C-alpha atoms as a PDB file:
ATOM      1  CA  UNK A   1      -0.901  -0.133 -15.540  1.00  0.00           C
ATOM      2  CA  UNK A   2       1.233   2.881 -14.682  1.00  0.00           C
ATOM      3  CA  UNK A   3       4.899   2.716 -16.108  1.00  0.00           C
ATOM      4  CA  UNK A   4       7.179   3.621 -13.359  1.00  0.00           C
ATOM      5  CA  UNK A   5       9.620   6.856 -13.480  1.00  0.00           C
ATOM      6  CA  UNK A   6      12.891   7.340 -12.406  1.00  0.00           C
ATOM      7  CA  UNK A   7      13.018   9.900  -9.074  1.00  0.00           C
ATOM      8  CA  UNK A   8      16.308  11.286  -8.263  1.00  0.00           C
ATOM      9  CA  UNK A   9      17.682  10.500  -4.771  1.00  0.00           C
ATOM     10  CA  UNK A  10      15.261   9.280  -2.713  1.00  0.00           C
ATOM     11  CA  UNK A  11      12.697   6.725  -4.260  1.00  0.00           C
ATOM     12  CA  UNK A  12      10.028   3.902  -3.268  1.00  0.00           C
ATOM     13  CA  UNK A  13       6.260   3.883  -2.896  1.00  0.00           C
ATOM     14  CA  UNK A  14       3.632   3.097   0.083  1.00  0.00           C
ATOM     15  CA  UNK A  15       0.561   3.607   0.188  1.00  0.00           C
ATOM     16  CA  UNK A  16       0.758   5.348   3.414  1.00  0.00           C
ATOM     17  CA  UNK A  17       2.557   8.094   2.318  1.00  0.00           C
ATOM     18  CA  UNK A  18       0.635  11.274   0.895  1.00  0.00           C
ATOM     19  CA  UNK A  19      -2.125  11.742   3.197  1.00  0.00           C
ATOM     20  CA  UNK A  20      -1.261  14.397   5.792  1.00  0.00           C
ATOM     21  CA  UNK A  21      -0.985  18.248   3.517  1.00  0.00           C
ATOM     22  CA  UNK A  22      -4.872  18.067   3.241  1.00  0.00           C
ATOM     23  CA  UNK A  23      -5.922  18.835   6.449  1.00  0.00           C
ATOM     24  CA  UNK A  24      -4.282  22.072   6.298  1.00  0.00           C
ATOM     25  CA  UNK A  25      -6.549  23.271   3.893  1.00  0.00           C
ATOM     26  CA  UNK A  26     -10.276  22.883   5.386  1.00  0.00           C
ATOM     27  CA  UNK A  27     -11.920  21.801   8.553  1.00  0.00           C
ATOM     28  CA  UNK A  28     -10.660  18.771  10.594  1.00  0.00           C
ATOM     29  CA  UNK A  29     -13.415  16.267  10.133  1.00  0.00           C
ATOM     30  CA  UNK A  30     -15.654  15.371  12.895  1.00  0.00           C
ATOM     31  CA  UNK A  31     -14.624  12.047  14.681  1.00  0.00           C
ATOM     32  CA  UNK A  32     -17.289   9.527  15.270  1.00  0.00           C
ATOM     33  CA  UNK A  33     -17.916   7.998  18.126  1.00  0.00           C
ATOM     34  CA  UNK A  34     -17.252   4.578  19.094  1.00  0.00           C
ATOM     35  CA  UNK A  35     -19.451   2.159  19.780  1.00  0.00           C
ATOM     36  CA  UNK A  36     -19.644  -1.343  20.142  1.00  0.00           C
ATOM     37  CA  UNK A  37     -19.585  -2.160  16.769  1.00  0.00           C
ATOM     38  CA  UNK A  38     -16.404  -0.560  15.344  1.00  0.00           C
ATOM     39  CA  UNK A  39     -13.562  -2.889  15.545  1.00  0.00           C
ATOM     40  CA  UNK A  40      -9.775  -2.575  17.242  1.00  0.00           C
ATOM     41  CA  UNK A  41      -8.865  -0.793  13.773  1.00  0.00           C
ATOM     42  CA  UNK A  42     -11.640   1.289  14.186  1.00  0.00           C
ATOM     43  CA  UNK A  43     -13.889   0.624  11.054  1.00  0.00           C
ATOM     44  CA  UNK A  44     -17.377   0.156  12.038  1.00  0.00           C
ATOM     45  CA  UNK A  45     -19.410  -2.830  11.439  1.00  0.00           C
ATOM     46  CA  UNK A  46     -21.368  -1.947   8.408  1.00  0.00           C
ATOM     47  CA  UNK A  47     -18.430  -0.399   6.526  1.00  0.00           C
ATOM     48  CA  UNK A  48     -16.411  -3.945   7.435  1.00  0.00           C
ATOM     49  CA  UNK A  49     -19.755  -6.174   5.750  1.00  0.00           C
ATOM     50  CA  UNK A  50     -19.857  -3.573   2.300  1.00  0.00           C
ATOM     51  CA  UNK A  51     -16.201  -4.085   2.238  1.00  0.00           C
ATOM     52  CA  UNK A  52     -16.414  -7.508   1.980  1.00  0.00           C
ATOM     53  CA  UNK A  53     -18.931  -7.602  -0.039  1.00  0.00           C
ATOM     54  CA  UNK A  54     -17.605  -5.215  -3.087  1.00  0.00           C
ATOM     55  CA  UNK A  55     -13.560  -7.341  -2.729  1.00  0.00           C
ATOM     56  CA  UNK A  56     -15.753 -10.592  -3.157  1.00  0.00           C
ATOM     57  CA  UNK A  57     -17.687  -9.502  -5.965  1.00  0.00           C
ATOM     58  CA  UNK A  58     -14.499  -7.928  -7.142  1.00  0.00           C
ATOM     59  CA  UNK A  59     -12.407 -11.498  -7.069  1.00  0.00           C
ATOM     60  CA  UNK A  60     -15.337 -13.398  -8.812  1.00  0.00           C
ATOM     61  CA  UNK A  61     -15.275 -10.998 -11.771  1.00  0.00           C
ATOM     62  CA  UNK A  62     -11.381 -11.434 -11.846  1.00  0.00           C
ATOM     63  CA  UNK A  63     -11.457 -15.207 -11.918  1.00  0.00           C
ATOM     64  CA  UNK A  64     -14.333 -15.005 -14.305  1.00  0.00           C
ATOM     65  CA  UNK A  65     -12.414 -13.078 -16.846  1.00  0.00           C
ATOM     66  CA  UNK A  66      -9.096 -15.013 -16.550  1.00  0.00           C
ATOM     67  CA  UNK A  67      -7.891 -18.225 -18.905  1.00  0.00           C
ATOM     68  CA  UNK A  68      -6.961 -21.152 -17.345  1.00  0.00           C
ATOM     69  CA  UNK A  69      -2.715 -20.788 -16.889  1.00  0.00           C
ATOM     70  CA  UNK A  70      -2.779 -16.635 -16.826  1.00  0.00           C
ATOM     71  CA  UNK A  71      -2.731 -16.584 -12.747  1.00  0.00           C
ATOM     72  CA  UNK A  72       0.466 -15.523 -10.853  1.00  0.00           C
ATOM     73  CA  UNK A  73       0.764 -15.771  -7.285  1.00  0.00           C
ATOM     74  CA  UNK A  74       1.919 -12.943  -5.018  1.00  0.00           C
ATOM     75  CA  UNK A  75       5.528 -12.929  -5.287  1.00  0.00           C
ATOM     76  CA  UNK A  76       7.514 -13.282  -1.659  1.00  0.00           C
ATOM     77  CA  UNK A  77       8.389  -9.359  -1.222  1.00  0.00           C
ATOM     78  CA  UNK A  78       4.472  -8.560  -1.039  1.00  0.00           C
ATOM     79  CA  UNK A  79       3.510 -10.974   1.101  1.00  0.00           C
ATOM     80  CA  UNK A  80       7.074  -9.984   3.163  1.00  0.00           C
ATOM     81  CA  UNK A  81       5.754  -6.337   2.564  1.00  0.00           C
ATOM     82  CA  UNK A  82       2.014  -7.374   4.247  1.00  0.00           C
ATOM     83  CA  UNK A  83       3.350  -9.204   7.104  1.00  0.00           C
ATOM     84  CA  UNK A  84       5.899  -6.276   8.102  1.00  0.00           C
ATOM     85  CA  UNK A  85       3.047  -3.399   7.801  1.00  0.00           C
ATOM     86  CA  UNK A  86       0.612  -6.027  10.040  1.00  0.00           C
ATOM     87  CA  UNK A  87       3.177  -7.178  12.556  1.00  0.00           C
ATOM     88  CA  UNK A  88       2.578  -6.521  16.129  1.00  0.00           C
ATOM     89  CA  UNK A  89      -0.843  -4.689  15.780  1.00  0.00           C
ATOM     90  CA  UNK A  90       0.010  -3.186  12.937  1.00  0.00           C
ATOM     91  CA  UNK A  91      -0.181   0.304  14.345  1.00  0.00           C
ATOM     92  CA  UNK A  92       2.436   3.007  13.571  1.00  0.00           C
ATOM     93  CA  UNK A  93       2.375   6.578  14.512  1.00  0.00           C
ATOM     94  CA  UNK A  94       4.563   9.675  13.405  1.00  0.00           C
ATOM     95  CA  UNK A  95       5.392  13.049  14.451  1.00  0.00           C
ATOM     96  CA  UNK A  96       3.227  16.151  12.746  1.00  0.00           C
ATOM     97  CA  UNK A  97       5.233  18.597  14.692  1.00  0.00           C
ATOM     98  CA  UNK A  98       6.558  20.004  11.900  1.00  0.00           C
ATOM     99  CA  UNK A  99       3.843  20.982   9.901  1.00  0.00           C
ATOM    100  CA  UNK A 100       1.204  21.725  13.035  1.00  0.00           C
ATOM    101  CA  UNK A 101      -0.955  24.429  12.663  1.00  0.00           C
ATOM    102  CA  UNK A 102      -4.155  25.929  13.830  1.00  0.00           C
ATOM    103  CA  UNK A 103      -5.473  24.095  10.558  1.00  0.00           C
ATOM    104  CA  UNK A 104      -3.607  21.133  11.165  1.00  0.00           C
ATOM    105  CA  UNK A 105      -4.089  20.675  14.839  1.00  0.00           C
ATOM    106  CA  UNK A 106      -2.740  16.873  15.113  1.00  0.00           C
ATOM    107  CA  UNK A 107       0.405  16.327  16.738  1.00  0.00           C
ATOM    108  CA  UNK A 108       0.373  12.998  15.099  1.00  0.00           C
ATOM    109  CA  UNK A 109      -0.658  10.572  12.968  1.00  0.00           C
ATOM    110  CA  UNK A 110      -1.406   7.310  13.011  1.00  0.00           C
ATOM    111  CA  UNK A 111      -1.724   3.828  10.695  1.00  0.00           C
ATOM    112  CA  UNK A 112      -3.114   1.260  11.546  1.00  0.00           C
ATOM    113  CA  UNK A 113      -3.201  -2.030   9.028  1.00  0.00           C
ATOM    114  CA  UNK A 114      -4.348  -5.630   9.006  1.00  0.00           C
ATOM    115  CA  UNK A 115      -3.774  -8.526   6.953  1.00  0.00           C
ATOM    116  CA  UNK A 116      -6.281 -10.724   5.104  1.00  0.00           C
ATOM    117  CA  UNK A 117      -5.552 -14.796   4.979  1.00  0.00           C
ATOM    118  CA  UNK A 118      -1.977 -15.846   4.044  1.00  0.00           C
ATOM    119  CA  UNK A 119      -1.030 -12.029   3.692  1.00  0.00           C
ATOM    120  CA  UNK A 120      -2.330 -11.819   0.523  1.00  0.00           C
ATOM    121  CA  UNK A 121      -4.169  -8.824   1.132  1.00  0.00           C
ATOM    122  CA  UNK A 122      -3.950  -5.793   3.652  1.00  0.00           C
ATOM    123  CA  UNK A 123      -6.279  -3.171   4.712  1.00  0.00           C
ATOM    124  CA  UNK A 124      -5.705   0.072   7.130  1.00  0.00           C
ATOM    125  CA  UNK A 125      -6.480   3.465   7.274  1.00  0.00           C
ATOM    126  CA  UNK A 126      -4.880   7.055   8.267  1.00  0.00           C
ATOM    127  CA  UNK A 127      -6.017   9.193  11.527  1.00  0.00           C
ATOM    128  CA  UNK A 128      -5.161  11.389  13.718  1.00  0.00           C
ATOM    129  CA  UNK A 129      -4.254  12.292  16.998  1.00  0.00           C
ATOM    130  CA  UNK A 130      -4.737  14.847  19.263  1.00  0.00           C
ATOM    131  CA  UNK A 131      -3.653  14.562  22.814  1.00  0.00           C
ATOM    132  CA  UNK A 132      -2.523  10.912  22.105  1.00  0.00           C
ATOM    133  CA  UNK A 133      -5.769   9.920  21.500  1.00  0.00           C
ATOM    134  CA  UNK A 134      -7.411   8.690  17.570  1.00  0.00           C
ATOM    135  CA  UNK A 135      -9.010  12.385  16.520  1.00  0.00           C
ATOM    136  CA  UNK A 136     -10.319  11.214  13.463  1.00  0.00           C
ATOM    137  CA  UNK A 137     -10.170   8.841  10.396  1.00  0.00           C
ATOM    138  CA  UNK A 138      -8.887  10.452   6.636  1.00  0.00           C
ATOM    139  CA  UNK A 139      -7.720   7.469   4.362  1.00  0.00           C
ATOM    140  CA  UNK A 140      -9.202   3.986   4.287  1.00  0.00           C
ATOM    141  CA  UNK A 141      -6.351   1.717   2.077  1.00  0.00           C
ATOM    142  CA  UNK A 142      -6.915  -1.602   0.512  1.00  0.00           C
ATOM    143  CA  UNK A 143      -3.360  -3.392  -1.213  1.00  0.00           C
ATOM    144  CA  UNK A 144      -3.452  -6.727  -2.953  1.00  0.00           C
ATOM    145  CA  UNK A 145      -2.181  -9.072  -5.443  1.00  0.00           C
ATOM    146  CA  UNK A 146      -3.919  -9.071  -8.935  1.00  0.00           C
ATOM    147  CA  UNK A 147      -3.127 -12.280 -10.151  1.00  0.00           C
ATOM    148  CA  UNK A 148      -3.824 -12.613 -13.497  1.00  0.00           C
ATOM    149  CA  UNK A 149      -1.825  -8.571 -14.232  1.00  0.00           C
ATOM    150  CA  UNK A 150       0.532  -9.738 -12.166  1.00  0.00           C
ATOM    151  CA  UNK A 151       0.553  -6.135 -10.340  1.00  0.00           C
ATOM    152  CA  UNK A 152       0.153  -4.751  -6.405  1.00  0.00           C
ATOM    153  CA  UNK A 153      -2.425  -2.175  -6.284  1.00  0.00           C
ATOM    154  CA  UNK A 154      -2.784   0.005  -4.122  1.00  0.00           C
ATOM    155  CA  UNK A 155      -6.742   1.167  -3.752  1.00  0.00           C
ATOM    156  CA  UNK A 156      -7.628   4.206  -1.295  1.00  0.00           C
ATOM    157  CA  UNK A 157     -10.872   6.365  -0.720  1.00  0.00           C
ATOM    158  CA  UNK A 158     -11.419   9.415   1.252  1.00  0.00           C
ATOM    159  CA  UNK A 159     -14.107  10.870   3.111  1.00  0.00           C
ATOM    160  CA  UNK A 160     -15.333  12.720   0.589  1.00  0.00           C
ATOM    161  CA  UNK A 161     -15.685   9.700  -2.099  1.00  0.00           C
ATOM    162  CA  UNK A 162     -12.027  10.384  -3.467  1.00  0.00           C
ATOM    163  CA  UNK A 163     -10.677   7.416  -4.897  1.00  0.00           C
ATOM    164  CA  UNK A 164      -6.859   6.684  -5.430  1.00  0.00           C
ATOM    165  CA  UNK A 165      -6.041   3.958  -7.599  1.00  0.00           C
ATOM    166  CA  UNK A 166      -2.055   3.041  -8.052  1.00  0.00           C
ATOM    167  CA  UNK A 167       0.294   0.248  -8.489  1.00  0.00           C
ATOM    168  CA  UNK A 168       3.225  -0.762  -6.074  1.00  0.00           C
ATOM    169  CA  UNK A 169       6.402  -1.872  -7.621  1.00  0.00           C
ATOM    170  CA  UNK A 170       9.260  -4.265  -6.661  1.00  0.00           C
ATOM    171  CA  UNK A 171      11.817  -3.176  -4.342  1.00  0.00           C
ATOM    172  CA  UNK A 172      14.386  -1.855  -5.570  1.00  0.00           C
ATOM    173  CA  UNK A 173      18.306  -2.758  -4.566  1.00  0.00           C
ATOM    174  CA  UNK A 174      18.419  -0.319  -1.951  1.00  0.00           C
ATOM    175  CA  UNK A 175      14.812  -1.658  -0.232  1.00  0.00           C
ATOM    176  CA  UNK A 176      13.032   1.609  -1.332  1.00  0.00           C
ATOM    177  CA  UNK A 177       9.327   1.180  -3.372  1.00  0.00           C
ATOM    178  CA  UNK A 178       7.503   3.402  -5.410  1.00  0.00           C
ATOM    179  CA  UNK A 179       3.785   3.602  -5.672  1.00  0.00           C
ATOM    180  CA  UNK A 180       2.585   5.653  -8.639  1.00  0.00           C
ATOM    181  CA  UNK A 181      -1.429   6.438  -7.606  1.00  0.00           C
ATOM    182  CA  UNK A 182      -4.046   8.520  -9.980  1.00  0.00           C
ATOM    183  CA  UNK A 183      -6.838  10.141  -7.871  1.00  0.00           C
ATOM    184  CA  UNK A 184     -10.245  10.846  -8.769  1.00  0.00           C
ATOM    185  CA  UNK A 185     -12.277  13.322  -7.670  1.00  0.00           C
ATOM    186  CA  UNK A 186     -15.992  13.887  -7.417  1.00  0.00           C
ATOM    187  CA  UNK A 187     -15.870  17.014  -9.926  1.00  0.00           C
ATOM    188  CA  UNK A 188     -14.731  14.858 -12.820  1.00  0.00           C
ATOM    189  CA  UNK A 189     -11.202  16.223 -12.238  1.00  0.00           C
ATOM    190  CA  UNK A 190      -7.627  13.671 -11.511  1.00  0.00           C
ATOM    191  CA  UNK A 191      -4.190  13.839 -10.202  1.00  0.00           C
ATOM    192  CA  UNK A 192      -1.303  12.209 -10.290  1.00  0.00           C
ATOM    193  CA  UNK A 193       0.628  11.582  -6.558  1.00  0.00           C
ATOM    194  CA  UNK A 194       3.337   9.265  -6.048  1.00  0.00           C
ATOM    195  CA  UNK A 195       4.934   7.923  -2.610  1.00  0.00           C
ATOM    196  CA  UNK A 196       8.353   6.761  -2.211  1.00  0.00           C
ATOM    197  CA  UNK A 197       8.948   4.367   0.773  1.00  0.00           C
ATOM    198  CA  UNK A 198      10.843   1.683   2.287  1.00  0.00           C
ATOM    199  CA  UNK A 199      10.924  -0.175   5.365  1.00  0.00           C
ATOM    200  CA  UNK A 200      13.829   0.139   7.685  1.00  0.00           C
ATOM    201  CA  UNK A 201      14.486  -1.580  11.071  1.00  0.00           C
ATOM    202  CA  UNK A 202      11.379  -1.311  12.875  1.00  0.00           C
ATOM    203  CA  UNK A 203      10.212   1.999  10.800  1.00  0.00           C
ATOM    204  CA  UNK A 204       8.561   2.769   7.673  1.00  0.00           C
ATOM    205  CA  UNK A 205       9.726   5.762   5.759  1.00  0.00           C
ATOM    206  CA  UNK A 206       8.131   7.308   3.339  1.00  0.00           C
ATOM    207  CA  UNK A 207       7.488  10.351   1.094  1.00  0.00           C
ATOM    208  CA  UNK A 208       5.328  11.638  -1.658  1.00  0.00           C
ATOM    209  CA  UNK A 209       5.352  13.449  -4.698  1.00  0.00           C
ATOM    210  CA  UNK A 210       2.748  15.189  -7.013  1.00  0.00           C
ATOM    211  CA  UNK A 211       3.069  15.523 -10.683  1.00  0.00           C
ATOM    212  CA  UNK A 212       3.050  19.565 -11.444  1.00  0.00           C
ATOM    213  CA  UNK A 213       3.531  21.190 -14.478  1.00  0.00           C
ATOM    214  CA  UNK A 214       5.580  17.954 -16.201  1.00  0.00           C
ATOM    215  CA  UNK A 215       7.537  17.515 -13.646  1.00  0.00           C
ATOM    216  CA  UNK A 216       7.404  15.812 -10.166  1.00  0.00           C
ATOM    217  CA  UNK A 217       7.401  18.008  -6.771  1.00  0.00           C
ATOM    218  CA  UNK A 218       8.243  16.153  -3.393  1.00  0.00           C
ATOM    219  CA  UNK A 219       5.689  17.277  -1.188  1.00  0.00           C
ATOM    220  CA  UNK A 220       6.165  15.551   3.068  1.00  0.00           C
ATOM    221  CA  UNK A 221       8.258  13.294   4.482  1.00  0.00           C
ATOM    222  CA  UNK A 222       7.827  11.007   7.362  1.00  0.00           C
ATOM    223  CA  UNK A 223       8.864   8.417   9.948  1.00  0.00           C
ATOM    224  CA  UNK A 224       6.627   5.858  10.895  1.00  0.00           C
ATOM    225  CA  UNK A 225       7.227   3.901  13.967  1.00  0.00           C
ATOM    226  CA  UNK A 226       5.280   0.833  15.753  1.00  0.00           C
ATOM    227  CA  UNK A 227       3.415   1.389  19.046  1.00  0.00           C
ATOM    228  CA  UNK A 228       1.603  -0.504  20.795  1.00  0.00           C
ATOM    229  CA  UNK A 229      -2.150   0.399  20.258  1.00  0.00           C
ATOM    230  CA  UNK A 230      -3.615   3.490  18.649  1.00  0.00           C
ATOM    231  CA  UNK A 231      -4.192   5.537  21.852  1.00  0.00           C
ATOM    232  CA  UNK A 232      -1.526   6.460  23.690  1.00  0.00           C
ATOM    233  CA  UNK A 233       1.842   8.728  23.785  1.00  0.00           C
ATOM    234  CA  UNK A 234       2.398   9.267  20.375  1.00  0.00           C
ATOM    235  CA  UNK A 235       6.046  10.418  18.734  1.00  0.00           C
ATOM    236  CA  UNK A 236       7.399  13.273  20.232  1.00  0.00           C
ATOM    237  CA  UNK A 237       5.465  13.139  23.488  1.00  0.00           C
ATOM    238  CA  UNK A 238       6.479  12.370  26.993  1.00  0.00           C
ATOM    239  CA  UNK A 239       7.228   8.716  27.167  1.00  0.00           C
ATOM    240  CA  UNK A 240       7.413   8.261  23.487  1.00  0.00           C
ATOM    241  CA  UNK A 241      10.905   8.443  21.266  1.00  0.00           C
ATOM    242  CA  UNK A 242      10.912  11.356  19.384  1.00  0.00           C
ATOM    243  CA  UNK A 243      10.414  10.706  15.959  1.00  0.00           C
ATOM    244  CA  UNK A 244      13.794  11.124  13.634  1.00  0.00           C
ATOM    245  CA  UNK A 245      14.028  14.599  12.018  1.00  0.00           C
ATOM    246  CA  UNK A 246      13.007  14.382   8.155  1.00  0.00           C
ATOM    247  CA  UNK A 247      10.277  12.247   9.081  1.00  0.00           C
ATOM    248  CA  UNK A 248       8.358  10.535   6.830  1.00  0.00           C
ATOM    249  CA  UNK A 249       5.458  10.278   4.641  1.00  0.00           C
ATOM    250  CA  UNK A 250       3.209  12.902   3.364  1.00  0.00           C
ATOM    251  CA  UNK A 251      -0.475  13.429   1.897  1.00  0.00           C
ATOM    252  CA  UNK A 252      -3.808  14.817   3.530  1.00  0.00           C
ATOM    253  CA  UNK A 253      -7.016  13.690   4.669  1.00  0.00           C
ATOM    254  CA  UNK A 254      -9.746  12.349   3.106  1.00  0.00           C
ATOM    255  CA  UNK A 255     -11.042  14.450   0.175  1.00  0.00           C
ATOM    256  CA  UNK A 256     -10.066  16.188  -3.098  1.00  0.00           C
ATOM    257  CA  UNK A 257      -6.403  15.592  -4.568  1.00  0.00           C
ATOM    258  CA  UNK A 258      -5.153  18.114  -6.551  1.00  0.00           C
ATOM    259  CA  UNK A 259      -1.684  18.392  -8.021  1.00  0.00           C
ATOM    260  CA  UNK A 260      -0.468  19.911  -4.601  1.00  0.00           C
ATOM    261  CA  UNK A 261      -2.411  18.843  -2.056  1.00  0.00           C
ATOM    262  CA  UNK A 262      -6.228  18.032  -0.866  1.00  0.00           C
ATOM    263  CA  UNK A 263      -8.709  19.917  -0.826  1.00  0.00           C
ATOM    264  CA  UNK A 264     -12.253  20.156   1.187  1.00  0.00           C
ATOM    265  CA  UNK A 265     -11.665  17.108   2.975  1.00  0.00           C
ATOM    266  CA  UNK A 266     -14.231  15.766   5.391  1.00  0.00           C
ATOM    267  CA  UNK A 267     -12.861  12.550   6.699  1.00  0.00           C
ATOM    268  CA  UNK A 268     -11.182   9.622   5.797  1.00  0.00           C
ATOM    269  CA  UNK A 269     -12.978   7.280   6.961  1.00  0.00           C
ATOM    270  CA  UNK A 270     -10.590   7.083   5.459  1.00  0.00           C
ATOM    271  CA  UNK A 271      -6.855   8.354   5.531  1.00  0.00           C
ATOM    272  CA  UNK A 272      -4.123  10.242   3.257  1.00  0.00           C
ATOM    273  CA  UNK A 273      -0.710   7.995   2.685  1.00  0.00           C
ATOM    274  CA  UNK A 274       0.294   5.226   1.074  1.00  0.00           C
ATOM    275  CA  UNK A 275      -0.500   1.832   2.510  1.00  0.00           C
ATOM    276  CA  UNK A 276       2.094  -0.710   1.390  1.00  0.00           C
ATOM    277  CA  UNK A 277       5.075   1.265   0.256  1.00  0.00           C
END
């Protein structure tokens, strides 16, 4: 379990935060097509089935290794947390304008979540868009309740097998979270990344830091706003609101973490944020 840190100023945690920085530093993974059996959220079918599979073996082992009397149940703020990233569609969408490049060609970028029975779990991923339309997938998130630690984690994988594992704390007086993540990469190496978030009106804003040298190093910022579907005008474009400067989360696509940013990512299947937070 990670211990949490003090930030100063701004402070939180999502887990749709840190995922963006990466995809200026390799190629822009090639989208797959869709096909009749990838779903609204765009996972396909077989992905959706080993999914399923690996959570349900995951929850057996879990009961299996808890004492009668050790479960807690997910406290109200998570499951207010769930329903809140799931509402409506669950999709949100923020401006990339910012940071575009002829590395980072999105515009946008895109969430898009969905919550499991009696919000006690939620999945979604990270994409993005070009010319309003879903480019391609970089983070894949999973968030639920572990009830016998008692913790929200935060799970997320890339396209190129990384894995981020992290906890999600309570809000905080002033609404913000903090999700503290470790991510492993296929080299043997780790790094730590932490997003800072909160939900505010209708947006989610977030940010993210990486551990460097002792210290912790605020990396993007970004605003997330609802739409209505995952194609379409996205923030910033003709018949969308422009997104509020600052914006909001940050991160990169699928692939390596290191303490800056992400390396030789090839998808994310996946995404790079912070899901809850």
């Amino acid at each position: 379990m990670m211990a949490a840190r003090t930030l100063p100023g701004y402070s939180g945690g999502g887990p749709m935060d840190d995922l963006i920085e990466a995809a200026a530093a390799g190629e822009p993974p090639a989208a797959s097509p869709p096909t009749a059996e990838t779903t609204a959220m765009g996972f396909p079918q077989r992905t959706r089935l080993r999914t399923a599979a690996l959570l349900a073996a995951a929850a057996l082992l879990a009961a299996a290794a808890a004492a009668p009397g050790d479960a807690a149940p997910p406290p109200e703020w998570f499951l207010e947390h769930n329903d809140f990233m799931a509402r409506d569609g669950g999709v949100f969408h923020t401006d990339n304008s910012p940071y575009r490049s002829d590395a980072e060609p999105w515009e946008a970028y895109g969430l898009a979540w969905d919550k499991g029975p009696s919000s006690q779990t939620l999945r979604g991923r990270l994409f993005g868009l070009r010319d309003g339309e879903d480019a391609s997938t970089f983070w894949e998130f999973f968030v639920f309740w572990h009830p016998v630690e008692g913790e929200a984690y935060v799970y997320q994988v890339g396209g190129d097998g990384t894995l981020g594992i992290g906890v999600m704390e309570p809000p905080a007086a002033d609404g913000t979270q903090r999700t503290e993540q470790t991510f492993y990469n296929l080299d043997g190496s780790s790094a730590r990344i932490a997003h800072v978030a909160r939900n505010h009106g209708d947006t989610h804003e977030a940010r993210s830091l990486s551990w460097v040298d002792g210290a912790w190093e605020t990396r993007r910022a970004y605003v997330w706003r609802p739409v209505t579907s995952i194609r379409g005008p996205s923030p910033g474009s003709p018949g969308a609101g422009a997104a509020a400067a600052g914006g909001g989360p940050a991160g990169g696509p699928p692939g390596r973490r290191d303490a800056v940013d992400c390396r030789a990512c090839s998808q994310h299947g996946s995404r790079p944020a912070t899901p809850g937070g």
